[in-house]
Coordinates of C-alpha atoms in Angstrom, one line a residue:
M1 CA 0.0 0.0 0.0
S2 CA 1.3 3.5 -0.8
N3 CA 2.4 5.7 2.0
T4 CA 1.7 9.0 0.1
P5 CA -0.3 11.7 1.7
S6 CA -3.1 11.2 -0.7
A7 CA -3.3 7.5 0.2
A8 CA -3.2 8.4 3.9
R9 CA -6.1 10.9 3.4
S10 CA -8.0 8.2 1.5
D11 CA -7.5 5.6 4.2
A12 CA -8.5 8.2 6.9
A13 CA -11.6 9.1 4.9
T14 CA -12.6 5.4 4.6
G15 CA -12.1 4.9 8.3
N16 CA -14.1 8.0 9.1
G17 CA -16.8 6.7 6.8
R18 CA -17.0 3.4 8.7
E19 CA -17.1 5.3 12.0
R20 CA -19.9 7.5 10.7
S21 CA -21.8 4.5 9.4
A22 CA -21.5 2.6 12.7
T23 CA -22.5 5.7 14.7
S24 CA -25.5 6.2 12.4
E25 CA -26.6 2.6 12.9
L26 CA -26.2 2.9 16.7
T27 CA -28.2 6.1 16.7
A28 CA -31.0 4.6 14.6
A29 CA -31.1 1.6 16.9
Q30 CA -31.4 3.8 19.9
R31 CA -34.2 5.7 18.3
R32 CA -36.1 2.6 17.5
A33 CA -35.7 1.3 21.1
V34 CA -37.1 4.6 22.6
A35 CA -40.1 4.3 20.3
E36 CA -40.7 0.7 21.3
L37 CA -40.2 1.2 25.0
I38 CA -42.6 4.2 25.0
R39 CA -45.2 1.8 23.4
V40 CA -44.9 -0.7 26.3
S41 CA -43.8 1.6 29.1
P42 CA -47.3 2.0 30.6
V43 CA -47.2 -1.7 31.6
A44 CA -43.4 -2.1 32.0
D45 CA -43.0 1.1 34.2
E46 CA -46.0 0.2 36.4
L47 CA -44.4 -3.2 37.0
G48 CA -41.0 -1.6 37.6
R49 CA -42.4 0.7 40.2
R50 CA -44.1 -2.2 42.0
F51 CA -40.8 -4.0 42.3
A52 CA -38.9 -0.9 43.2
D53 CA -41.3 0.0 46.0
A54 CA -40.8 -3.6 47.4
G55 CA -37.0 -3.0 47.3
H56 CA -36.3 -5.2 44.2
E57 CA -34.7 -4.6 40.9
L58 CA -36.6 -5.2 37.7
H59 CA -35.0 -5.1 34.1
L60 CA -36.3 -5.7 30.7
V61 CA -33.8 -8.0 29.2
G62 CA -32.7 -10.4 26.5
G63 CA -34.6 -10.8 23.2
S64 CA -37.0 -8.0 24.3
V65 CA -34.2 -5.4 24.4
R66 CA -32.7 -6.7 21.1
D67 CA -36.1 -6.6 19.4
A68 CA -36.7 -3.1 20.7
L69 CA -33.4 -1.9 19.3
L70 CA -34.4 -3.6 15.9
G71 CA -37.8 -1.9 16.0
R72 CA -39.7 -5.2 16.1
L73 CA -40.7 -5.7 19.8
G74 CA -43.7 -7.9 20.0
E75 CA -46.3 -8.5 22.7
D76 CA -44.1 -10.9 24.7
L77 CA -41.8 -9.2 27.2
D78 CA -38.9 -10.8 29.2
F79 CA -37.8 -9.5 32.5
T80 CA -35.2 -10.4 35.1
T81 CA -35.4 -9.5 38.8
S82 CA -33.7 -9.7 42.2
A83 CA -36.9 -11.0 43.7
L84 CA -37.3 -14.7 44.3
P85 CA -40.2 -16.4 42.4
E86 CA -42.5 -16.5 45.4
E87 CA -42.0 -12.7 46.0
T88 CA -42.6 -12.1 42.2
Q89 CA -45.8 -14.0 42.4
R90 CA -47.0 -12.0 45.4
L91 CA -46.2 -8.6 43.7
L92 CA -48.2 -9.6 40.6
Q93 CA -51.3 -10.5 42.7
G94 CA -54.0 -7.9 42.2
W95 CA -52.1 -6.3 39.3
A96 CA -51.8 -8.9 36.6
E97 CA -54.9 -10.0 34.8
A98 CA -53.6 -13.6 34.8
I99 CA -50.7 -15.4 36.4
W100 CA -49.1 -18.8 35.6
T101 CA -46.3 -20.6 37.3
T102 CA -45.4 -23.4 34.8
G103 CA -41.8 -22.2 34.8
I104 CA -41.4 -21.6 38.6
E105 CA -38.9 -24.4 39.0
F106 CA -36.6 -22.4 36.8
G107 CA -37.4 -19.2 38.6
T108 CA -40.0 -17.9 36.1
I109 CA -43.4 -16.5 36.7
G110 CA -45.7 -15.5 33.8
A111 CA -48.3 -12.9 33.7
A112 CA -50.7 -11.0 31.4
R113 CA -51.5 -7.3 31.5
R114 CA -53.2 -5.1 28.8
G115 CA -52.6 -7.5 25.9
L116 CA -48.9 -8.1 26.9
R117 CA -47.5 -11.4 28.0
L118 CA -44.8 -11.0 30.6
E119 CA -42.2 -13.5 31.9
I120 CA -40.3 -12.5 35.0
T121 CA -37.2 -14.6 36.0
T122 CA -35.1 -14.3 39.1
F123 CA -31.5 -13.4 38.4
R124 CA -29.7 -16.6 37.4
A125 CA -26.2 -17.8 37.7
E126 CA -26.8 -21.5 37.0
A127 CA -24.2 -24.0 35.9
Y128 CA -24.9 -26.9 33.6
D129 CA -23.9 -30.5 34.1
R130 CA -22.6 -30.6 30.5
V131 CA -23.9 -34.1 30.0
T132 CA -27.5 -33.1 29.4
R133 CA -28.5 -29.5 28.8
N134 CA -30.4 -29.3 32.1
P135 CA -29.3 -26.4 34.3
I136 CA -28.5 -26.7 37.9
V137 CA -30.6 -23.7 38.9
Q138 CA -28.8 -21.2 41.1
Y139 CA -30.2 -17.8 41.7
G140 CA -27.8 -14.9 41.1
T141 CA -27.3 -11.7 43.0
N142 CA -26.7 -9.1 40.3
L143 CA -27.7 -8.2 36.8
Q144 CA -24.2 -8.5 35.2
D145 CA -23.9 -12.2 36.3
D146 CA -27.3 -12.8 34.8
L147 CA -26.3 -11.2 31.5
Q148 CA -23.1 -13.1 31.3
R149 CA -24.9 -16.5 31.3
R150 CA -26.9 -15.6 28.1
D151 CA -26.2 -17.0 24.7
F152 CA -25.1 -14.0 22.6
T153 CA -24.0 -10.4 23.3
V154 CA -27.1 -9.0 21.5
N155 CA -29.2 -10.9 24.0
A156 CA -27.2 -9.7 26.9
M157 CA -28.5 -6.1 27.2
A158 CA -31.0 -4.8 29.7
V159 CA -33.2 -1.8 30.4
S160 CA -33.8 -1.1 34.1
L161 CA -37.3 -0.2 35.1
P162 CA -38.8 2.3 35.8
D163 CA -35.8 4.6 35.3
H164 CA -34.9 3.2 31.8
R165 CA -31.1 2.8 32.6
F166 CA -29.4 0.9 29.8
S167 CA -26.9 -1.9 30.6
D168 CA -24.6 -3.4 28.0
P169 CA -21.6 -4.9 29.7
Y170 CA -20.5 -7.2 26.7
G171 CA -20.9 -4.8 23.7
G172 CA -24.2 -6.1 22.5
L173 CA -25.3 -2.7 21.1
A174 CA -22.2 -2.5 18.9
D175 CA -22.6 -6.1 17.7
L176 CA -26.3 -5.4 16.9
A177 CA -25.3 -2.4 14.8
A178 CA -22.6 -4.4 13.0
K179 CA -25.1 -7.4 12.6
R180 CA -22.5 -9.6 14.3
L181 CA -23.1 -12.6 16.6
R182 CA -20.7 -13.1 19.5
T183 CA -21.0 -14.8 22.9
P184 CA -20.6 -12.9 26.2
G185 CA -17.9 -15.4 27.4
T186 CA -15.9 -17.9 25.3
P187 CA -17.9 -19.7 22.7
H188 CA -16.7 -23.0 24.0
D189 CA -18.0 -22.4 27.5
S190 CA -21.3 -21.1 26.1
F191 CA -21.9 -24.1 23.8
A192 CA -20.6 -26.6 26.4
D193 CA -23.3 -25.3 28.7
D194 CA -26.1 -25.5 26.1
P195 CA -25.3 -27.0 22.7
L196 CA -28.6 -25.8 21.3
R197 CA -27.0 -22.4 21.2
M198 CA -25.0 -23.5 18.2
L199 CA -28.2 -24.1 16.3
R200 CA -29.6 -20.9 17.6
A201 CA -26.6 -19.1 16.0
A202 CA -27.6 -20.5 12.6
R203 CA -31.2 -19.5 13.3
F204 CA -30.2 -15.9 14.0
A205 CA -28.1 -15.8 10.9
A206 CA -31.3 -16.8 9.0
Q207 CA -33.8 -14.7 10.9
L208 CA -31.8 -11.5 11.4
R209 CA -29.2 -11.8 8.6
F210 CA -26.4 -11.6 11.2
T211 CA -22.8 -12.6 10.5
V212 CA -21.5 -15.2 13.0
A213 CA -18.1 -14.2 14.4
P214 CA -15.2 -16.4 13.3
E215 CA -14.4 -17.7 16.8
V216 CA -18.0 -18.7 17.2
V217 CA -18.0 -20.6 13.8
T218 CA -14.8 -22.4 15.0
A219 CA -16.3 -23.5 18.2
M220 CA -19.5 -24.6 16.4
T221 CA -17.4 -26.7 14.1
A222 CA -15.4 -28.3 16.9
M223 CA -18.4 -29.0 19.1
A224 CA -21.0 -30.0 16.5
K225 CA -21.3 -33.5 17.9
D226 CA -22.5 -32.1 21.3
L227 CA -25.8 -31.4 19.6
S228 CA -26.6 -35.0 20.2
R229 CA -27.3 -34.0 23.8
I230 CA -30.4 -32.1 22.6
T231 CA -33.9 -33.5 22.2
A232 CA -35.3 -33.9 18.7
E233 CA -38.2 -31.6 19.6
R234 CA -35.9 -28.7 20.6
I235 CA -33.9 -29.1 17.5
R236 CA -37.0 -29.1 15.4
D237 CA -38.3 -25.9 16.9
E238 CA -35.0 -24.1 16.3
F239 CA -34.8 -25.5 12.7
T240 CA -38.3 -24.4 12.0
K241 CA -37.5 -20.9 13.0
L242 CA -34.4 -21.0 10.8
M243 CA -36.4 -22.3 7.8
T244 CA -39.1 -19.6 8.2
G245 CA -36.5 -16.8 8.7
A246 CA -35.7 -14.0 6.2
D247 CA -32.7 -15.8 4.8
P248 CA -32.8 -19.6 5.5
V249 CA -30.1 -20.2 3.0
A250 CA -27.5 -18.4 5.1
G251 CA -28.5 -20.5 8.1
L252 CA -28.4 -23.8 6.1
R253 CA -24.9 -23.0 4.8
L254 CA -23.7 -22.4 8.3
L255 CA -25.2 -25.7 9.4
V256 CA -23.5 -27.6 6.6
D257 CA -20.2 -25.8 6.9
T258 CA -19.9 -26.4 10.6
G259 CA -21.0 -30.1 10.5
L260 CA -24.2 -29.3 12.6
A261 CA -26.4 -30.5 9.8
D262 CA -24.7 -34.0 9.9
Q263 CA -26.1 -34.4 13.5
F264 CA -29.8 -34.1 12.5
L265 CA -30.1 -33.6 8.7
P266 CA -27.2 -35.5 7.1
E267 CA -29.1 -35.7 3.8
L268 CA -28.5 -32.0 3.2
S269 CA -24.7 -32.3 3.5
G270 CA -24.8 -35.3 1.3
L271 CA -26.2 -33.3 -1.6
R272 CA -22.9 -31.5 -2.0
L273 CA -21.3 -34.6 -3.5
E274 CA -24.0 -35.2 -6.1
I275 CA -23.4 -33.4 -9.5
D276 CA -26.7 -32.2 -11.0
E277 CA -27.5 -34.0 -14.2
H278 CA -28.2 -30.8 -16.1
A279 CA -24.9 -29.2 -14.9
Q280 CA -26.7 -26.0 -14.4
H281 CA -25.1 -25.6 -10.9
K282 CA -21.9 -26.8 -9.3
D283 CA -23.9 -29.6 -7.5
V284 CA -27.3 -30.6 -6.3
Y285 CA -26.7 -28.8 -2.9
E286 CA -26.4 -25.4 -4.7
H287 CA -29.4 -26.3 -6.9
T288 CA -31.4 -27.0 -3.7
L289 CA -30.5 -23.7 -2.1
T290 CA -31.5 -21.9 -5.3
V291 CA -34.9 -23.7 -5.3
I292 CA -35.5 -22.6 -1.7
R293 CA -34.9 -19.0 -2.7
N294 CA -37.2 -19.4 -5.8
A295 CA -40.0 -20.8 -3.7
M296 CA -39.7 -18.0 -1.2
S297 CA -40.1 -15.5 -4.0
L298 CA -43.5 -17.1 -4.8
E299 CA -44.9 -17.0 -1.3
E300 CA -47.9 -14.8 -0.9
D301 CA -48.9 -14.7 2.7
G302 CA -45.6 -14.8 4.6
P303 CA -43.2 -17.8 5.2
D304 CA -44.7 -21.1 4.1
L305 CA -42.9 -23.9 6.1
V306 CA -44.4 -26.7 4.0
L307 CA -43.3 -25.2 0.7
R308 CA -39.8 -24.3 2.0
M309 CA -39.4 -27.8 3.5
A310 CA -40.5 -29.4 0.3
A311 CA -38.0 -27.3 -1.6
L312 CA -35.2 -28.3 0.8
M313 CA -36.1 -32.0 0.7
H314 CA -37.1 -32.4 -3.0
D315 CA -33.8 -33.9 -4.2
I316 CA -32.6 -35.8 -1.2
G317 CA -33.3 -39.0 -3.0
K318 CA -30.6 -38.3 -5.6
P319 CA -27.5 -39.7 -3.8
A320 CA -29.2 -43.1 -3.4
T321 CA -30.3 -43.2 -7.1
K322 CA -27.3 -41.8 -8.9
L323 CA -26.3 -43.7 -12.0
V324 CA -23.6 -42.8 -14.6
G325 CA -24.5 -44.1 -18.0
P326 CA -22.1 -45.4 -20.8
D327 CA -22.1 -41.9 -22.3
G328 CA -21.0 -40.3 -19.0
R329 CA -24.4 -38.7 -18.4
V330 CA -25.7 -38.8 -14.8
S331 CA -29.3 -39.8 -14.0
F332 CA -31.3 -40.1 -10.8
H333 CA -34.2 -42.3 -11.9
H334 CA -37.2 -42.4 -9.4
H335 CA -35.3 -40.1 -7.0
E336 CA -38.7 -38.5 -6.1
V337 CA -39.9 -41.9 -4.7
V338 CA -36.8 -42.5 -2.7
G339 CA -36.8 -38.8 -1.6
A340 CA -40.4 -39.0 -0.4
R341 CA -39.5 -42.1 1.8
L342 CA -36.4 -40.3 3.2
T343 CA -38.3 -37.1 3.8
R344 CA -40.9 -39.0 5.8
Q345 CA -38.3 -40.8 7.9
R346 CA -36.3 -37.6 8.6
M347 CA -39.3 -35.4 9.5
K348 CA -40.7 -38.2 11.8
A349 CA -37.3 -38.4 13.5
L350 CA -37.5 -34.6 14.1
R351 CA -41.0 -35.0 15.6
Y352 CA -42.8 -32.8 13.1
P353 CA -46.6 -32.9 13.2
K354 CA -48.2 -35.6 11.0
D355 CA -50.0 -33.2 8.7
V356 CA -46.8 -31.3 8.0
I357 CA -44.9 -34.6 7.3
N358 CA -47.7 -35.8 5.0
D359 CA -47.8 -32.5 3.0
V360 CA -44.1 -32.2 2.5
T361 CA -43.7 -35.9 1.6
E362 CA -46.5 -35.7 -1.0
L363 CA -44.9 -32.6 -2.6
V364 CA -41.5 -34.3 -2.9
A365 CA -43.3 -37.3 -4.4
L366 CA -45.1 -35.2 -7.0
H367 CA -42.4 -32.7 -7.9
L368 CA -41.4 -34.4 -11.1
R369 CA -44.9 -35.2 -12.5
F370 CA -44.9 -32.0 -14.6
Y371 CA -41.8 -32.9 -16.7
G372 CA -42.9 -34.4 -20.0
Y373 CA -46.0 -32.2 -20.3
G374 CA -44.3 -30.1 -23.0
R375 CA -44.0 -33.1 -25.3
G376 CA -47.7 -33.0 -25.8
E377 CA -48.3 -36.4 -24.3
W378 CA -50.8 -35.4 -21.6
T379 CA -54.4 -36.1 -22.2
D380 CA -57.2 -34.4 -20.2
S381 CA -57.2 -37.5 -18.1
A382 CA -53.6 -37.0 -17.2
V383 CA -54.4 -33.4 -16.2
R384 CA -57.3 -34.5 -14.1
R385 CA -55.0 -37.0 -12.3
Y386 CA -52.4 -34.4 -11.7
V387 CA -54.9 -32.1 -10.0
T388 CA -56.6 -35.0 -8.1
D389 CA -53.4 -36.4 -6.8
A390 CA -52.2 -33.0 -5.7
G391 CA -55.5 -32.2 -4.0
P392 CA -55.2 -29.2 -1.6
L393 CA -51.5 -29.1 -2.3
L394 CA -52.0 -28.0 -6.0
A395 CA -51.1 -24.3 -5.4
R396 CA -47.9 -25.3 -3.6
L397 CA -47.1 -27.9 -6.2
H398 CA -47.3 -25.2 -8.9
K399 CA -44.8 -23.1 -6.9
L400 CA -42.4 -26.0 -6.2
T401 CA -42.4 -27.1 -9.8
R402 CA -41.7 -23.6 -11.0
S403 CA -39.0 -23.1 -8.4
D404 CA -37.3 -26.3 -9.5
C405 CA -36.4 -24.8 -12.8
T406 CA -32.9 -23.4 -12.2
T407 CA -31.3 -23.8 -15.6
R408 CA -29.1 -21.0 -16.8
N409 CA -30.1 -21.7 -20.3
R410 CA -32.6 -18.8 -20.9
R411 CA -34.3 -20.5 -23.9
K412 CA -34.8 -23.7 -21.9
A413 CA -36.1 -21.8 -18.9
A414 CA -38.5 -19.8 -21.1
A415 CA -39.8 -23.0 -22.6
L416 CA -40.4 -24.7 -19.3
A417 CA -42.2 -21.6 -18.0
A418 CA -44.4 -21.5 -21.0
D419 CA -45.2 -25.1 -20.7
Y420 CA -46.3 -24.7 -17.1
D421 CA -48.3 -21.6 -18.0
A422 CA -50.1 -23.8 -20.6
L423 CA -50.7 -26.5 -18.0
E424 CA -52.2 -24.0 -15.5
E425 CA -54.4 -22.6 -18.2
R426 CA -55.5 -26.1 -19.1
I427 CA -56.3 -26.9 -15.5
A428 CA -58.3 -23.7 -15.2
R429 CA -60.3 -24.7 -18.3
L430 CA -61.1 -28.1 -17.0
Q431 CA -61.9 -26.8 -13.6
A432 CA -64.4 -24.4 -15.2
E433 CA -66.1 -27.4 -16.7
E434 CA -66.0 -29.6 -13.5
D435 CA -64.7 -29.3 -10.0
L436 CA -61.5 -31.3 -10.3
A437 CA -60.7 -30.9 -6.6
K438 CA -63.8 -33.0 -5.8
V439 CA -63.8 -35.6 -8.5
R440 CA -66.1 -38.4 -7.6
P441 CA -67.6 -41.4 -9.5
D442 CA -70.8 -40.7 -11.3
L443 CA -72.5 -43.2 -9.0
D444 CA -72.1 -43.3 -5.2
G445 CA -71.8 -46.2 -2.9
N446 CA -75.5 -46.5 -2.3
A447 CA -76.3 -46.5 -6.0
I448 CA -73.7 -49.2 -6.6
M449 CA -75.1 -51.5 -3.9
E450 CA -78.7 -51.0 -5.1
L451 CA -77.8 -51.6 -8.8
L452 CA -75.7 -54.7 -8.1
G453 CA -77.7 -56.0 -5.2
I454 CA -74.6 -56.4 -2.9
P455 CA -74.1 -55.4 0.8
P456 CA -71.5 -53.0 2.1
G457 CA -68.0 -54.4 1.8
P458 CA -64.8 -54.4 -0.2
L459 CA -66.6 -55.1 -3.5
V460 CA -68.4 -51.8 -3.3
G461 CA -65.1 -50.0 -2.9
Q462 CA -63.6 -51.8 -5.9
A463 CA -66.6 -50.8 -8.0
W464 CA -66.3 -47.2 -6.7
R465 CA -62.6 -47.0 -7.6
H466 CA -63.3 -48.4 -11.1
L467 CA -65.9 -45.7 -11.8
K468 CA -63.6 -43.0 -10.4
E469 CA -60.9 -44.2 -12.8
L470 CA -63.4 -43.9 -15.7
R471 CA -64.3 -40.4 -14.4
L472 CA -60.7 -39.3 -14.5
E473 CA -60.1 -40.9 -17.9
R474 CA -63.2 -39.7 -19.7
G475 CA -64.7 -36.9 -17.7
P476 CA -68.3 -36.9 -16.5
L477 CA -70.5 -39.7 -17.8
E478 CA -74.2 -39.6 -18.5
H479 CA -76.1 -41.4 -15.8
D480 CA -77.2 -44.3 -18.2
D481 CA -73.6 -44.6 -19.4
A482 CA -72.3 -44.8 -15.9
I483 CA -74.8 -47.6 -15.1
A484 CA -73.8 -49.4 -18.3
E485 CA -70.1 -49.3 -17.3
L486 CA -70.9 -50.5 -13.8
L487 CA -72.8 -53.5 -15.1
R488 CA -70.1 -54.3 -17.6
W489 CA -67.5 -54.3 -14.8
A490 CA -69.8 -56.5 -12.7
A491 CA -70.4 -59.0 -15.5
E492 CA -66.6 -59.4 -16.0
R493 CA -66.4 -60.5 -12.3
G494 CA -69.4 -62.8 -12.5
I495 CA -71.7 -60.6 -10.4
T496 CA -75.3 -60.9 -11.4
P497 CA -77.4 -57.8 -10.5
P498 CA -81.0 -58.3 -9.4
A499 CA -83.7 -58.4 -12.1

């Protein structure tokens, strides 16, 4: 680098620019915090005065302070206090509209007041056994020790009530302005106490678009296997927050790069080794991340967990189905079938609700059905089946299929988009003629039993499915034609209807 006066002036100007930018960010954060605190102060200050009058400290703390600084404080407020839980409960009596004590064994009392949900926890200075994540609860004696035990510096700030004194012993405000994630103490000690904090770091990277400090990433990589101490349900909850964040791809990359994904979602890391057959991306892993971004761009009413999870899982069957042909081309035949099975297994292991598992699995199974439509081989019957099989997932299937087109070949991308436009127009035309979402046979079960003279049982179901197949194949039948088809089916099976 040149040591000329002009270079020195340039460096100084750049440095001053960074300082001005940082100062501007801090000032903006402080303004946002003031506005948010004014919004909740009628309740927060009332509560603070009650505790102060009883000789106790009360501080708004943790995520509540962070969110106030970000201008996104919600209706849930977290407090810490010098009062023991029983004293907290006494102070809330007659003031709170409701009180709950489900967290009292951890020093937490909950309350509701004027539409706000409050959680008040006694100063903590607990240690962890570092075998499970269960804390050995020990009450602390001061605010600084309480803040030191928290996961990240941006969550280790407090506002005292009712005087609004700001405490930031670990530089959380500067980290918040820099969008940087650090731990109050050493990352190793923080993650050894609670390994879930490693997954939370990836979640904050996704939710808040924060950069994780290098020393934190190093500790996450070294300690990834400690995540095995955490229950599947808690991992699922953090992962769901990551996937519904503003930038899930950033969080997913961090999980893969640190080895955390290998502990609960190894299929994701496995995609890095599988070269995509169309060679439009470096590998299937990069393709998958692009599909997630594409799917997000098509969301209409906020984050759609089912759609994003389907985008994440849609190609996980490729490693098990990879085949290199004599010409060197790579194929993944029936990877959607294998992928659907793997998706169900993985999501069950993570304890996702059954309806979420079923929806994501079905989308993975169906995501390739569209390909081939552009060759002109689809009959109206095939379109009806496509709609019927997708059922209530049709809108999501449209989005997933469109998102899966990541080719860099503009002509090919335009052709695929045009084909799908044509398919959606054709679906709309058929739906105008008949309600495809509610396709039923032209004769119901009662009519089948009466016409064939048979009692309820498996035979009725077989006849019903036969008529439904005809309905999908040929569209609505006239009543007499439907009866004739049923009688023909019965005659082939030796069933003699009543005279």
